[in-house]
PDB file of C-alpha atoms in Angstrom:
ATOM      1  CA  MET F   1     -15.933 -18.320  -1.819  1.00 49.00           C
ATOM      2  CA  SER F   2     -19.683 -17.066  -1.418  1.00 61.00           C
ATOM      3  CA  ASN F   3     -19.883 -13.721   0.536  1.00 70.00           C
ATOM      4  CA  THR F   4     -23.272 -11.881   1.292  1.00 80.00           C
ATOM      5  CA  VAL F   5     -23.213  -8.529   3.056  1.00 79.00           C
ATOM      6  CA  LEU F   6     -26.330  -7.322   5.045  1.00 86.00           C
ATOM      7  CA  GLN F   7     -27.190  -3.924   6.722  1.00 83.00           C
ATOM      8  CA  LEU F   8     -29.032  -4.607   9.832  1.00 86.00           C
ATOM      9  CA  PRO F   9     -30.594  -2.394  12.768  1.00 87.00           C
ATOM     10  CA  GLU F  10     -29.334  -2.777  16.199  1.00 88.00           C
ATOM     11  CA  GLU F  11     -32.241  -5.166  17.371  1.00 87.00           C
ATOM     12  CA  SER F  12     -31.299  -7.746  14.500  1.00 89.00           C
ATOM     13  CA  LEU F  13     -27.621  -7.320  15.266  1.00 91.00           C
ATOM     14  CA  LEU F  14     -28.051  -8.415  18.577  1.00 92.00           C
ATOM     15  CA  GLN F  15     -30.135 -11.261  17.499  1.00 92.00           C
ATOM     16  CA  VAL F  16     -27.641 -12.359  15.055  1.00 94.00           C
ATOM     17  CA  ILE F  17     -24.686 -12.221  17.891  1.00 94.00           C
ATOM     18  CA  ASN F  18     -27.118 -14.113  20.442  1.00 93.00           C
ATOM     19  CA  HIS F  19     -27.713 -16.780  17.620  1.00 94.00           C
ATOM     20  CA  TYR F  20     -24.341 -17.504  16.878  1.00 95.00           C
ATOM     21  CA  GLU F  21     -22.837 -16.763  20.201  1.00 94.00           C
ATOM     22  CA  LYS F  22     -21.804 -20.796  20.865  1.00 94.00           C
ATOM     23  CA  LYS F  23     -19.421 -20.371  17.709  1.00 95.00           C
ATOM     24  CA  GLN F  24     -17.695 -17.183  18.614  1.00 95.00           C
ATOM     25  CA  ILE F  25     -14.210 -16.734  17.963  1.00 93.00           C
ATOM     26  CA  ALA F  26     -11.839 -13.600  18.649  1.00 89.00           C
ATOM     27  CA  ALA F  27     -12.639 -10.817  16.320  1.00 79.00           C
ATOM     28  CA  LYS F  28      -9.131  -9.888  14.824  1.00 70.00           C
ATOM     29  CA  ALA F  29      -9.407  -6.139  14.114  1.00 71.00           C
ATOM     30  CA  PRO F  30     -10.805  -3.326  16.283  1.00 73.00           C
ATOM     31  CA  TYR F  31     -13.870  -2.456  13.619  1.00 74.00           C
ATOM     32  CA  ILE F  32     -15.225  -5.896  14.269  1.00 83.00           C
ATOM     33  CA  ARG F  33     -17.507  -6.362  16.890  1.00 89.00           C
ATOM     34  CA  PHE F  34     -18.500 -10.287  16.689  1.00 92.00           C
ATOM     35  CA  THR F  35     -16.994 -13.092  14.910  1.00 93.00           C
ATOM     36  CA  ALA F  36     -18.536 -16.742  14.510  1.00 94.00           C
ATOM     37  CA  LYS F  37     -17.199 -19.590  12.322  1.00 94.00           C
ATOM     38  CA  LEU F  38     -19.608 -22.499  11.423  1.00 94.00           C
ATOM     39  CA  THR F  39     -18.526 -25.460   9.694  1.00 93.00           C
ATOM     40  CA  ASP F  40     -19.041 -23.803   6.436  1.00 91.00           C
ATOM     41  CA  THR F  41     -19.372 -20.115   7.133  1.00 91.00           C
ATOM     42  CA  VAL F  42     -17.935 -17.387   9.037  1.00 90.00           C
ATOM     43  CA  VAL F  43     -20.369 -14.781  10.312  1.00 92.00           C
ATOM     44  CA  THR F  44     -18.647 -11.135  11.006  1.00 90.00           C
ATOM     45  CA  VAL F  45     -20.570  -8.393  12.757  1.00 90.00           C
ATOM     46  CA  TYR F  46     -18.938  -5.137  11.893  1.00 85.00           C
ATOM     47  CA  LYS F  47     -19.332  -1.954  14.251  1.00 82.00           C
ATOM     48  CA  SER F  48     -21.079  -0.100  11.410  1.00 79.00           C
ATOM     49  CA  GLY F  49     -23.925  -2.583  11.470  1.00 83.00           C
ATOM     50  CA  LYS F  50     -23.409  -4.543   8.429  1.00 84.00           C
ATOM     51  CA  VAL F  51     -22.932  -8.417   8.784  1.00 88.00           C
ATOM     52  CA  MET F  52     -20.778 -10.373   6.412  1.00 85.00           C
ATOM     53  CA  PHE F  53     -21.472 -14.230   5.839  1.00 86.00           C
ATOM     54  CA  GLN F  54     -18.531 -15.646   4.124  1.00 84.00           C
ATOM     55  CA  GLY F  55     -18.037 -19.630   2.762  1.00 82.00           C
ATOM     56  CA  ALA F  56     -20.221 -22.155   1.198  1.00 84.00           C
ATOM     57  CA  GLY F  57     -23.389 -21.706   3.430  1.00 87.00           C
ATOM     58  CA  ALA F  58     -23.078 -17.838   2.908  1.00 85.00           C
ATOM     59  CA  GLU F  59     -26.361 -17.429   1.265  1.00 85.00           C
ATOM     60  CA  ARG F  60     -28.249 -19.709   3.723  1.00 89.00           C
ATOM     61  CA  GLU F  61     -27.171 -18.075   6.810  1.00 91.00           C
ATOM     62  CA  ALA F  62     -27.581 -14.555   5.445  1.00 89.00           C
ATOM     63  CA  ALA F  63     -31.269 -15.633   4.195  1.00 88.00           C
ATOM     64  CA  ARG F  64     -32.079 -16.201   7.903  1.00 89.00           C
ATOM     65  CA  TRP F  65     -31.891 -12.530   8.663  1.00 89.00           C
ATOM     66  CA  GLY F  66     -32.860 -10.814   5.570  1.00 79.00           C
ATOM     67  CA  SER F  67     -31.739 -10.102   2.034  1.00 65.00           C
ATOM     68  CA  ALA F  68     -28.833  -8.232   0.845  1.00 56.00           C
ATOM     69  CA  SER F  69     -29.863  -4.850  -0.460  1.00 47.00           C
ATOM     70  CA  PRO F  70     -29.142  -4.155  -4.019  1.00 41.00           C
ATOM     71  CA  SER F  71     -26.022  -2.678  -5.067  1.00 37.00           C
ATOM     72  CA  ALA F  72     -26.291   1.476  -5.332  1.00 34.00           C
ATOM     73  CA  ALA F  73     -23.138   1.322  -7.572  1.00 36.00           C
ATOM     74  CA  LYS F  74     -23.475   3.453 -11.085  1.00 38.00           C
ATOM     75  CA  THR F  75     -22.976   2.173 -14.286  1.00 41.00           C
ATOM     76  CA  VAL F  76     -19.294   3.145 -15.118  1.00 47.00           C
ATOM     77  CA  SER F  77     -18.391   3.936 -19.081  1.00 58.00           C
ATOM     78  CA  THR F  78     -15.217   2.122 -19.545  1.00 68.00           C
ATOM     79  CA  LYS F  79     -12.671   1.432 -22.253  1.00 78.00           C
ATOM     80  CA  GLY F  80     -10.435  -1.584 -22.375  1.00 84.00           C
ATOM     81  CA  ASP F  81     -10.486  -5.524 -21.901  1.00 87.00           C
ATOM     82  CA  THR F  82     -13.761  -7.203 -21.395  1.00 87.00           C
ATOM     83  CA  LEU F  83     -13.983  -8.472 -17.752  1.00 88.00           C
ATOM     84  CA  PRO F  84     -15.193 -11.827 -16.744  1.00 86.00           C
ATOM     85  CA  PRO F  85     -18.765 -12.043 -15.174  1.00 85.00           C
ATOM     86  CA  ASP F  86     -18.719 -11.056 -11.326  1.00 85.00           C
ATOM     87  CA  PHE F  87     -15.594  -9.735 -11.677  1.00 91.00           C
ATOM     88  CA  ALA F  88     -16.024  -7.513  -8.762  1.00 89.00           C
ATOM     89  CA  ASN F  89     -16.164 -10.463  -6.505  1.00 87.00           C
ATOM     90  CA  LYS F  90     -13.155 -12.268  -7.696  1.00 93.00           C
ATOM     91  CA  SER F  91      -9.796 -12.066  -6.170  1.00 96.00           C
ATOM     92  CA  VAL F  92      -7.853  -9.370  -7.696  1.00 97.00           C
ATOM     93  CA  LEU F  93      -4.295  -7.838  -7.730  1.00 98.00           C
ATOM     94  CA  GLY F  94      -5.138  -4.222  -9.002  1.00 98.00           C
ATOM     95  CA  SER F  95      -2.539  -1.162  -9.604  1.00 98.00           C
ATOM     96  CA  ASP F  96      -2.789   2.394 -10.019  1.00 97.00           C
ATOM     97  CA  GLU F  97      -0.866   5.621  -9.912  1.00 97.00           C
ATOM     98  CA  THR F  98      -0.983   9.140  -8.822  1.00 96.00           C
ATOM     99  CA  GLY F  99       1.066  12.195  -9.008  1.00 96.00           C
ATOM    100  CA  THR F 100       1.631  12.198 -12.975  1.00 96.00           C
ATOM    101  CA  GLY F 101      -0.262  15.801 -13.119  1.00 95.00           C
ATOM    102  CA  ASP F 102       1.350  17.576 -10.543  1.00 96.00           C
ATOM    103  CA  PHE F 103       4.227  19.979 -11.031  1.00 97.00           C
ATOM    104  CA  PHE F 104       5.371  19.354  -7.549  1.00 98.00           C
ATOM    105  CA  GLY F 105       6.184  16.011  -6.163  1.00 97.00           C
ATOM    106  CA  PRO F 106       6.706  12.468  -7.207  1.00 98.00           C
ATOM    107  CA  ILE F 107       5.082   9.613  -9.275  1.00 98.00           C
ATOM    108  CA  THR F 108       3.662   6.819  -7.025  1.00 98.00           C
ATOM    109  CA  VAL F 109       2.474   3.754  -8.230  1.00 98.00           C
ATOM    110  CA  ALA F 110       0.992   0.927  -5.934  1.00 98.00           C
ATOM    111  CA  ALA F 111      -0.378  -2.436  -6.318  1.00 98.00           C
ATOM    112  CA  CYS F 112      -2.598  -4.256  -3.845  1.00 98.00           C
ATOM    113  CA  TYR F 113      -4.055  -7.871  -3.716  1.00 98.00           C
ATOM    114  CA  VAL F 114      -7.739  -8.216  -2.371  1.00 96.00           C
ATOM    115  CA  PRO F 115      -9.100 -11.737  -2.640  1.00 94.00           C
ATOM    116  CA  ALA F 116     -12.541 -12.344  -2.758  1.00 91.00           C
ATOM    117  CA  GLU F 117     -12.918 -12.849   0.701  1.00 90.00           C
ATOM    118  CA  GLY F 118     -11.527  -9.496   1.634  1.00 92.00           C
ATOM    119  CA  VAL F 119     -14.044  -7.681  -0.758  1.00 90.00           C
ATOM    120  CA  ALA F 120     -16.762  -6.926   1.593  1.00 88.00           C
ATOM    121  CA  LEU F 121     -13.870  -5.962   4.173  1.00 91.00           C
ATOM    122  CA  ALA F 122     -12.259  -3.303   2.092  1.00 91.00           C
ATOM    123  CA  HIS F 123     -15.811  -1.857   1.270  1.00 88.00           C
ATOM    124  CA  GLU F 124     -16.172  -2.138   5.373  1.00 88.00           C
ATOM    125  CA  LEU F 125     -12.943  -0.246   5.814  1.00 89.00           C
ATOM    126  CA  GLY F 126     -14.443   2.493   3.468  1.00 87.00           C
ATOM    127  CA  VAL F 127     -13.047   1.983   0.172  1.00 89.00           C
ATOM    128  CA  LYS F 128     -14.096   3.771  -2.783  1.00 74.00           C
ATOM    129  CA  ASP F 129     -13.109   5.669  -5.889  1.00 63.00           C
ATOM    130  CA  SER F 130     -10.433   7.844  -4.432  1.00 64.00           C
ATOM    131  CA  LYS F 131     -12.192  10.473  -6.777  1.00 70.00           C
ATOM    132  CA  GLN F 132     -15.107  10.437  -4.118  1.00 75.00           C
ATOM    133  CA  LEU F 133     -12.728  10.896  -1.090  1.00 85.00           C
ATOM    134  CA  THR F 134     -10.771  13.351   0.582  1.00 92.00           C
ATOM    135  CA  ASP F 135      -7.138  13.391   1.092  1.00 93.00           C
ATOM    136  CA  ASP F 136      -7.636  13.477   4.976  1.00 94.00           C
ATOM    137  CA  TYR F 137     -10.047  10.462   4.740  1.00 93.00           C
ATOM    138  CA  MET F 138      -7.360   8.495   2.436  1.00 94.00           C
ATOM    139  CA  ARG F 139      -4.777   9.197   5.308  1.00 95.00           C
ATOM    140  CA  LYS F 140      -7.013   7.932   7.509  1.00 94.00           C
ATOM    141  CA  ILE F 141      -7.878   4.583   6.098  1.00 94.00           C
ATOM    142  CA  ALA F 142      -4.555   3.684   4.041  1.00 95.00           C
ATOM    143  CA  PRO F 143      -3.066   2.260   7.229  1.00 95.00           C
ATOM    144  CA  ASP F 144      -5.858  -0.406   7.710  1.00 94.00           C
ATOM    145  CA  LEU F 145      -5.614  -1.144   4.022  1.00 95.00           C
ATOM    146  CA  LYS F 146      -2.163  -1.776   3.814  1.00 95.00           C
ATOM    147  CA  GLU F 147      -2.432  -3.925   7.101  1.00 94.00           C
ATOM    148  CA  ALA F 148      -5.365  -5.935   5.720  1.00 94.00           C
ATOM    149  CA  PHE F 149      -4.086  -6.395   2.258  1.00 96.00           C
ATOM    150  CA  THR F 150      -0.845  -7.384   0.487  1.00 97.00           C
ATOM    151  CA  HIS F 151       0.759  -4.526  -1.315  1.00 98.00           C
ATOM    152  CA  SER F 152       3.521  -2.858  -2.522  1.00 98.00           C
ATOM    153  CA  VAL F 153       4.242   1.027  -3.151  1.00 98.00           C
ATOM    154  CA  LEU F 154       6.696   2.887  -5.042  1.00 98.00           C
ATOM    155  CA  THR F 155       7.555   6.727  -4.963  1.00 98.00           C
ATOM    156  CA  LEU F 156       9.813   7.889  -7.803  1.00 98.00           C
ATOM    157  CA  LYS F 157      11.172  11.229  -6.419  1.00 97.00           C
ATOM    158  CA  ASN F 158      11.729  14.299  -8.730  1.00 97.00           C
ATOM    159  CA  ASP F 159      15.565  13.974  -8.941  1.00 97.00           C
ATOM    160  CA  LYS F 160      15.133  10.429 -10.327  1.00 97.00           C
ATOM    161  CA  TYR F 161      11.936  11.507 -12.281  1.00 97.00           C
ATOM    162  CA  ASN F 162      14.095  14.641 -13.745  1.00 97.00           C
ATOM    163  CA  ALA F 163      16.959  12.267 -14.778  1.00 97.00           C
ATOM    164  CA  VAL F 164      14.975   9.463 -16.725  1.00 97.00           C
ATOM    165  CA  GLN F 165      12.969  11.916 -18.172  1.00 96.00           C
ATOM    166  CA  SER F 166      16.091  13.960 -19.408  1.00 96.00           C
ATOM    167  CA  LYS F 167      17.067  10.716 -21.178  1.00 95.00           C
ATOM    168  CA  GLY F 168      13.863  10.591 -23.200  1.00 95.00           C
ATOM    169  CA  TRP F 169      11.581   8.408 -21.196  1.00 96.00           C
ATOM    170  CA  SER F 170       7.877   9.564 -21.508  1.00 96.00           C
ATOM    171  CA  GLN F 171       5.933   9.429 -18.696  1.00 96.00           C
ATOM    172  CA  GLY F 172       3.959   6.335 -20.160  1.00 96.00           C
ATOM    173  CA  LYS F 173       7.245   4.495 -19.805  1.00 97.00           C
ATOM    174  CA  ILE F 174       8.038   5.686 -16.705  1.00 98.00           C
ATOM    175  CA  LYS F 175       4.880   4.491 -15.491  1.00 97.00           C
ATOM    176  CA  ALA F 176       4.585   1.051 -17.321  1.00 98.00           C
ATOM    177  CA  LEU F 177       7.862   0.144 -15.659  1.00 98.00           C
ATOM    178  CA  LEU F 178       6.410   1.328 -12.023  1.00 98.00           C
ATOM    179  CA  HIS F 179       3.430  -1.015 -12.550  1.00 98.00           C
ATOM    180  CA  ASN F 180       5.178  -3.846 -13.874  1.00 98.00           C
ATOM    181  CA  GLN F 181       7.694  -3.704 -10.728  1.00 98.00           C
ATOM    182  CA  ALA F 182       4.847  -3.126  -8.211  1.00 98.00           C
ATOM    183  CA  LEU F 183       2.778  -5.838  -9.441  1.00 98.00           C
ATOM    184  CA  LYS F 184       6.063  -8.342  -9.254  1.00 98.00           C
ATOM    185  CA  HIS F 185       6.653  -7.254  -5.695  1.00 98.00           C
ATOM    186  CA  VAL F 186       3.055  -8.075  -4.664  1.00 98.00           C
ATOM    187  CA  LEU F 187       2.770 -11.535  -6.704  1.00 98.00           C
ATOM    188  CA  ARG F 188       6.363 -12.533  -4.989  1.00 98.00           C
ATOM    189  CA  LYS F 189       4.672 -11.574  -1.344  1.00 97.00           C
ATOM    190  CA  MET F 190       1.537 -13.595  -2.120  1.00 96.00           C
ATOM    191  CA  ALA F 191       3.081 -16.491  -3.640  1.00 95.00           C
ATOM    192  CA  PRO F 192       2.182 -19.649  -4.202  1.00 96.00           C
ATOM    193  CA  GLU F 193      -0.886 -17.943  -4.177  1.00 95.00           C
ATOM    194  CA  LYS F 194      -2.494 -16.436  -7.454  1.00 96.00           C
ATOM    195  CA  PRO F 195      -4.817 -13.938  -8.257  1.00 97.00           C
ATOM    196  CA  ASP F 196      -7.680 -14.812 -10.460  1.00 96.00           C
ATOM    197  CA  ALA F 197      -6.782 -11.689 -12.444  1.00 97.00           C
ATOM    198  CA  ILE F 198      -4.813  -8.635 -12.464  1.00 97.00           C
ATOM    199  CA  LEU F 199      -6.200  -5.171 -13.540  1.00 97.00           C
ATOM    200  CA  ILE F 200      -4.298  -2.406 -14.533  1.00 97.00           C
ATOM    201  CA  ASP F 201      -5.865   1.259 -14.165  1.00 95.00           C
ATOM    202  CA  GLN F 202      -5.137   1.712 -18.147  1.00 95.00           C
ATOM    203  CA  PHE F 203      -3.023   4.767 -19.127  1.00 94.00           C
ATOM    204  CA  ALA F 204      -1.826   3.030 -22.689  1.00 93.00           C
ATOM    205  CA  GLU F 205      -2.849   0.480 -24.694  1.00 94.00           C
ATOM    206  CA  ARG F 206      -1.887  -3.003 -24.239  1.00 94.00           C
ATOM    207  CA  GLY F 207       0.549  -3.232 -26.810  1.00 95.00           C
ATOM    208  CA  ILE F 208       2.157   0.328 -26.170  1.00 96.00           C
ATOM    209  CA  TYR F 209       2.584  -0.886 -22.447  1.00 97.00           C
ATOM    210  CA  TYR F 210       4.407  -3.921 -23.094  1.00 97.00           C
ATOM    211  CA  LYS F 211       6.467  -2.202 -25.730  1.00 97.00           C
ATOM    212  CA  HIS F 212       7.755   0.191 -22.880  1.00 97.00           C
ATOM    213  CA  ILE F 213       8.841  -2.551 -20.593  1.00 97.00           C
ATOM    214  CA  LYS F 214      10.102  -5.184 -23.156  1.00 97.00           C
ATOM    215  CA  ASP F 215      13.780  -5.268 -21.892  1.00 96.00           C
ATOM    216  CA  GLU F 216      12.680  -5.530 -18.450  1.00 96.00           C
ATOM    217  CA  GLU F 217      13.890  -9.190 -16.966  1.00 96.00           C
ATOM    218  CA  GLU F 218      10.575 -10.082 -15.390  1.00 97.00           C
ATOM    219  CA  ILE F 219       7.256  -9.057 -17.144  1.00 97.00           C
ATOM    220  CA  ILE F 220       3.965  -9.640 -15.755  1.00 97.00           C
ATOM    221  CA  ARG F 221       1.946 -11.091 -18.413  1.00 96.00           C
ATOM    222  CA  GLU F 222      -0.644 -13.912 -16.977  1.00 95.00           C
ATOM    223  CA  ASN F 223      -3.928 -12.864 -16.746  1.00 95.00           C
ATOM    224  CA  VAL F 224      -3.402  -9.149 -17.145  1.00 96.00           C
ATOM    225  CA  LEU F 225      -6.204  -7.078 -17.922  1.00 96.00           C
ATOM    226  CA  PHE F 226      -6.309  -3.070 -18.755  1.00 96.00           C
ATOM    227  CA  SER F 227      -9.340  -0.866 -18.192  1.00 94.00           C
ATOM    228  CA  THR F 228     -10.123   2.801 -17.812  1.00 92.00           C
ATOM    229  CA  LYS F 229     -11.734   4.066 -14.687  1.00 89.00           C
ATOM    230  CA  ALA F 230     -10.661   0.312 -13.021  1.00 92.00           C
ATOM    231  CA  GLU F 231     -11.423   1.817  -9.520  1.00 91.00           C
ATOM    232  CA  GLY F 232     -15.036   1.312  -9.918  1.00 88.00           C
ATOM    233  CA  LEU F 233     -14.596  -2.196 -11.631  1.00 91.00           C
ATOM    234  CA  HIS F 234     -12.969  -3.987  -8.577  1.00 94.00           C
ATOM    235  CA  VAL F 235     -12.012  -2.548  -5.080  1.00 95.00           C
ATOM    236  CA  SER F 236      -8.324  -3.840  -5.175  1.00 97.00           C
ATOM    237  CA  VAL F 237      -7.742  -0.841  -7.754  1.00 96.00           C
ATOM    238  CA  ALA F 238      -9.366   1.535  -5.401  1.00 95.00           C
ATOM    239  CA  CYS F 239      -7.275   0.322  -2.755  1.00 97.00           C
ATOM    240  CA  ALA F 240      -4.148   0.496  -4.844  1.00 97.00           C
ATOM    241  CA  SER F 241      -5.006   4.204  -5.922  1.00 96.00           C
ATOM    242  CA  ILE F 242      -5.353   4.977  -2.243  1.00 96.00           C
ATOM    243  CA  ILE F 243      -2.342   3.792  -1.208  1.00 97.00           C
ATOM    244  CA  ALA F 244      -0.559   5.406  -4.046  1.00 97.00           C
ATOM    245  CA  ARG F 245      -2.261   8.692  -3.140  1.00 97.00           C
ATOM    246  CA  VAL F 246      -1.188   8.603   0.512  1.00 97.00           C
ATOM    247  CA  ALA F 247       2.368   7.623  -0.670  1.00 98.00           C
ATOM    248  CA  PHE F 248       2.185  10.847  -3.044  1.00 98.00           C
ATOM    249  CA  LEU F 249       0.873  12.954   0.113  1.00 97.00           C
ATOM    250  CA  GLU F 250       3.745  12.086   2.446  1.00 98.00           C
ATOM    251  CA  GLU F 251       6.338  12.842  -0.153  1.00 98.00           C
ATOM    252  CA  MET F 252       4.534  16.215  -0.515  1.00 98.00           C
ATOM    253  CA  ASP F 253       4.672  16.877   3.073  1.00 97.00           C
ATOM    254  CA  ALA F 254       8.650  16.192   3.061  1.00 97.00           C
ATOM    255  CA  LEU F 255       9.195  18.295   0.178  1.00 97.00           C
ATOM    256  CA  SER F 256       7.101  20.888   1.651  1.00 97.00           C
ATOM    257  CA  ARG F 257       9.046  21.114   4.933  1.00 96.00           C
ATOM    258  CA  LYS F 258      12.301  21.194   2.655  1.00 95.00           C
ATOM    259  CA  ALA F 259      10.760  24.091   0.928  1.00 95.00           C
ATOM    260  CA  GLY F 260       9.361  25.991   3.986  1.00 94.00           C
ATOM    261  CA  VAL F 261       5.970  26.386   2.442  1.00 92.00           C
ATOM    262  CA  THR F 262       3.054  24.008   1.582  1.00 94.00           C
ATOM    263  CA  LEU F 263       3.382  23.195  -1.780  1.00 96.00           C
ATOM    264  CA  PRO F 264      -0.161  23.284  -3.920  1.00 96.00           C
ATOM    265  CA  LYS F 265      -1.319  20.268  -5.938  1.00 95.00           C
ATOM    266  CA  GLY F 266      -1.841  20.055  -9.684  1.00 95.00           C
ATOM    267  CA  ALA F 267      -0.474  22.405 -12.594  1.00 94.00           C
ATOM    268  CA  GLY F 268      -2.442  25.516 -12.530  1.00 93.00           C
ATOM    269  CA  LYS F 269      -1.749  29.220 -11.616  1.00 94.00           C
ATOM    270  CA  ILE F 270      -1.487  28.787  -8.250  1.00 95.00           C
ATOM    271  CA  VAL F 271       1.362  26.291  -8.562  1.00 96.00           C
ATOM    272  CA  ASP F 272       3.134  29.004 -10.865  1.00 96.00           C
ATOM    273  CA  GLU F 273       3.037  31.616  -8.253  1.00 95.00           C
ATOM    274  CA  ALA F 274       4.400  29.204  -5.408  1.00 96.00           C
ATOM    275  CA  ALA F 275       7.121  28.094  -7.920  1.00 96.00           C
ATOM    276  CA  ALA F 276       8.013  31.462  -8.577  1.00 96.00           C
ATOM    277  CA  LYS F 277       8.044  32.417  -4.939  1.00 95.00           C
ATOM    278  CA  ILE F 278      10.547  29.309  -4.190  1.00 96.00           C
ATOM    279  CA  LEU F 279      12.527  30.034  -7.342  1.00 95.00           C
ATOM    280  CA  LEU F 280      13.264  33.607  -5.963  1.00 94.00           C
ATOM    281  CA  LYS F 281      13.902  32.340  -2.371  1.00 93.00           C
ATOM    282  CA  HIS F 282      16.023  29.117  -3.050  1.00 95.00           C
ATOM    283  CA  GLY F 283      17.240  29.484  -6.493  1.00 95.00           C
ATOM    284  CA  GLU F 284      16.688  27.217  -9.622  1.00 95.00           C
ATOM    285  CA  GLU F 285      18.279  24.167  -8.325  1.00 96.00           C
ATOM    286  CA  PHE F 286      16.486  23.658  -5.050  1.00 97.00           C
ATOM    287  CA  LEU F 287      12.918  24.331  -7.624  1.00 96.00           C
ATOM    288  CA  GLN F 288      13.967  21.391  -9.887  1.00 96.00           C
ATOM    289  CA  SER F 289      14.617  19.403  -6.824  1.00 97.00           C
ATOM    290  CA  VAL F 290      10.908  19.195  -5.990  1.00 97.00           C
ATOM    291  CA  THR F 291       9.098  19.515  -9.242  1.00 97.00           C
ATOM    292  CA  LYS F 292       9.138  17.922 -12.603  1.00 97.00           C
ATOM    293  CA  VAL F 293      11.298  20.080 -14.621  1.00 97.00           C
ATOM    294  CA  HIS F 294       9.975  19.498 -17.901  1.00 96.00           C
ATOM    295  CA  PHE F 295       6.205  21.001 -16.991  1.00 96.00           C
ATOM    296  CA  ALA F 296       5.745  24.219 -18.624  1.00 96.00           C
ATOM    297  CA  ASN F 297       5.319  25.189 -15.267  1.00 96.00           C
ATOM    298  CA  THR F 298       8.797  25.735 -14.965  1.00 96.00           C
ATOM    299  CA  LYS F 299       9.082  28.620 -17.446  1.00 96.00           C
ATOM    300  CA  LYS F 300       6.091  30.307 -16.230  1.00 96.00           C
ATOM    301  CA  ALA F 301       7.566  30.523 -12.896  1.00 95.00           C
ATOM    302  CA  LYS F 302      10.823  31.480 -14.122  1.00 95.00           C
ATOM    303  CA  ASP F 303       8.663  34.511 -16.358  1.00 95.00           C
ATOM    304  CA  LEU F 304       7.199  35.570 -12.968  1.00 94.00           C
ATOM    305  CA  ALA F 305      10.287  35.511 -10.944  1.00 93.00           C
ATOM    306  CA  PHE F 306      11.636  37.574 -13.629  1.00 91.00           C
ATOM    307  CA  LYS F 307       9.050  40.006 -13.555  1.00 87.00           C
ATOM    308  CA  ARG F 308       9.312  40.441  -9.845  1.00 86.00           C
ATOM    309  CA  ARG F 309      13.167  41.088  -9.894  1.00 86.00           C
ATOM    310  CA  SER F 310      12.669  43.566 -12.557  1.00 78.00           C
ATOM    311  CA  LYS F 311      10.408  45.724 -10.255  1.00 67.00           C
TER     312      LYS F 311
END
């Protein structure tokens, strides 16, 4: 399905609405100002001033009102599989994870399916590389993304993470298992529809990824592509990243309430200080329940706590 998006001034938007008024249908979301359905094209006017034309006649109808602005996207240097032409506009199931480098909190993995006709909507909802977005902004748009697109999000809490890690599971294996499971969940939800491709934000070479999950009963292999910096290659991965991040933040909120303090993110000195305070106040068992125990921060927190006890 063809998609064309124009950014128009208010005067032009009113002209568009007036022109298609007889074909108007009910808007399906609060951020949509006007929708019209033609024989071969759907015209959607958003409150932001953008107009999206979808369908076989999209280019024809868009040409009445102007030309699409050239993409302002930056060239992204990536490693991984070669993607098909016009990949950004295809129907793609993307997956990403977060929390792997944080001492406090879980690992979360999300998969999200964005069909070709939903690419413009995802951008309209404010989706971009999550590294360019604040946590507060992601919290704000995540509910709309989850309502608009088929998705699955998995949260591996600290107790379970520490249990499997102590058995010798690497983070790579843990992530691979979670990605495979999240993708499997989405494919089941969207069946019988299938994506043009599946894109995993690459954290391991293909062979290593599949070695990690070789004992799984169901392994997702069909049309699977791997690439680094995948958030910039298809909006489905960016959506997955945002959904995963918000799930991580929500679990951090719960752990902060449990600890009685706001837990810092990352694994730097501020994290060591917070961990030492928690260790002194709640004890080692409690600290383990909210952290990834094998991180070097555990020893650093113990050393800091010991020095404070010795004073």
